[in-house]
XYZ file of C-alpha atoms in Angstrom:
128
model
C -23.324 20.178 10.247
C -23.055 22.453 7.410
C -19.571 24.321 6.299
C -19.726 28.235 7.088
C -18.011 29.297 4.164
C -16.891 33.197 3.194
C -19.743 35.537 2.101
C -18.144 36.316 -1.806
C -19.133 32.392 -2.131
C -22.916 32.686 -1.357
C -24.551 31.656 -4.807
C -22.187 29.994 -5.961
C -22.283 26.083 -6.585
C -18.472 24.595 -5.063
C -18.075 21.493 -7.064
C -18.831 18.245 -3.857
C -16.342 16.351 -3.136
C -17.844 13.369 -4.129
C -17.473 14.758 -7.976
C -13.749 16.398 -7.534
C -13.354 12.825 -6.446
C -14.725 11.357 -9.456
C -13.565 14.021 -12.026
C -10.194 12.683 -10.369
C -10.485 8.805 -11.282
C -11.538 10.137 -14.180
C -9.186 11.474 -15.548
C -6.403 8.884 -13.851
C -7.977 6.527 -15.891
C -7.455 9.253 -18.957
C -3.540 9.374 -18.496
C -2.901 5.317 -17.203
C -4.666 4.812 -20.614
C -2.844 6.857 -22.710
C 0.507 6.654 -20.843
C -0.657 2.800 -20.913
C -0.409 2.922 -24.450
C 3.072 4.919 -25.130
C 4.562 2.200 -22.230
C 3.798 -0.670 -24.262
C 5.000 1.125 -27.349
C 7.942 1.949 -25.376
C 8.552 -1.460 -24.532
C 8.134 -3.201 -27.960
C 10.623 -0.102 -29.746
C 13.395 -1.117 -26.573
C 16.444 -3.135 -27.520
C 19.003 -5.046 -25.538
C 21.347 -2.445 -26.481
C 20.401 -0.388 -22.890
C 19.089 2.693 -24.518
C 14.710 3.906 -24.923
C 13.730 5.745 -28.141
C 14.320 8.918 -26.012
C 17.789 7.532 -24.887
C 19.374 7.135 -28.578
C 17.971 10.102 -29.735
C 20.349 12.074 -26.989
C 23.339 9.499 -27.678
C 22.248 8.702 -23.474
C 23.535 4.636 -22.691
C 22.028 2.298 -19.610
C 24.802 0.588 -18.673
C 25.812 -2.252 -15.749
C 27.139 -0.497 -13.370
C 30.177 -4.082 -12.357
C 30.213 -5.122 -16.177
C 29.716 -1.386 -17.304
C 28.413 -2.918 -20.710
C 25.007 -2.491 -21.632
C 21.913 -3.147 -19.531
C 19.989 -6.214 -21.361
C 16.285 -5.771 -21.994
C 15.875 -8.053 -19.063
C 16.943 -5.510 -17.000
C 15.627 -2.426 -18.994
C 12.070 -4.338 -19.634
C 11.789 -6.156 -15.564
C 13.601 -3.821 -13.101
C 13.809 0.028 -14.533
C 10.464 -0.610 -16.701
C 8.003 -3.109 -14.970
C 9.425 -1.977 -11.466
C 9.780 1.088 -12.719
C 6.159 1.927 -13.318
C 5.111 0.227 -9.617
C 7.257 2.537 -7.980
C 5.325 5.627 -9.603
C 2.052 3.828 -9.067
C 2.932 4.108 -4.936
C 4.166 7.471 -5.204
C 1.356 7.831 -6.794
C -1.660 6.673 -4.936
C 0.335 8.135 -1.761
C 0.214 11.587 -3.068
C -3.361 10.904 -4.970
C -4.697 10.513 -1.301
C -4.560 14.093 -1.214
C -6.771 14.520 -4.280
C -9.814 13.099 -1.139
C -8.882 16.457 0.602
C -11.618 18.076 -0.708
C -13.865 15.655 2.188
C -12.665 17.347 5.423
C -11.717 20.860 3.313
C -14.688 23.867 4.835
C -14.916 24.589 0.951
C -14.118 22.082 -0.560
C -10.806 22.237 -1.641
C -7.687 19.877 -1.875
C -3.346 20.973 -1.571
C -3.270 22.566 -4.937
C -7.037 24.423 -4.970
C -4.900 26.262 -1.262
C -2.056 26.551 -3.275
C -2.947 28.475 -6.074
C -5.610 29.996 -4.195
C -8.443 28.962 -6.255
C -11.930 27.064 -5.741
C -13.771 24.945 -8.295
C -17.333 25.505 -8.987
C -20.323 23.433 -10.548
C -21.631 25.104 -13.859
C -20.002 27.816 -12.566
C -20.878 30.710 -15.459
C -19.213 34.524 -15.558
C -21.017 37.338 -15.559
C -23.563 35.877 -12.888
């Protein structure tokens, strides 16, 4: 059963849900690798003074709410770094499910395509 499509899209090639999913996964891998390298560098630079490089530049310090002392390297790394990272992954996966929306949308659009009133086309040449 084919999906009904807007007449203005006739002759244009909408990117299939599989192609869009592939592009999303590739972007996710590229972002993860890039951020992963940055995260490792950040973890190596951080010290036990309750500061990250950005917090140091902005003269900010993370302190323990009980002792009021700068957070230890362990808490900065494990709780704020590793645990925070995994919490971010969970949120990303949840929101990433929206990337599957083209599989059930008649114009292969996801939520942000609808927000921006856009389509994703394959091999599109403007003016043709």
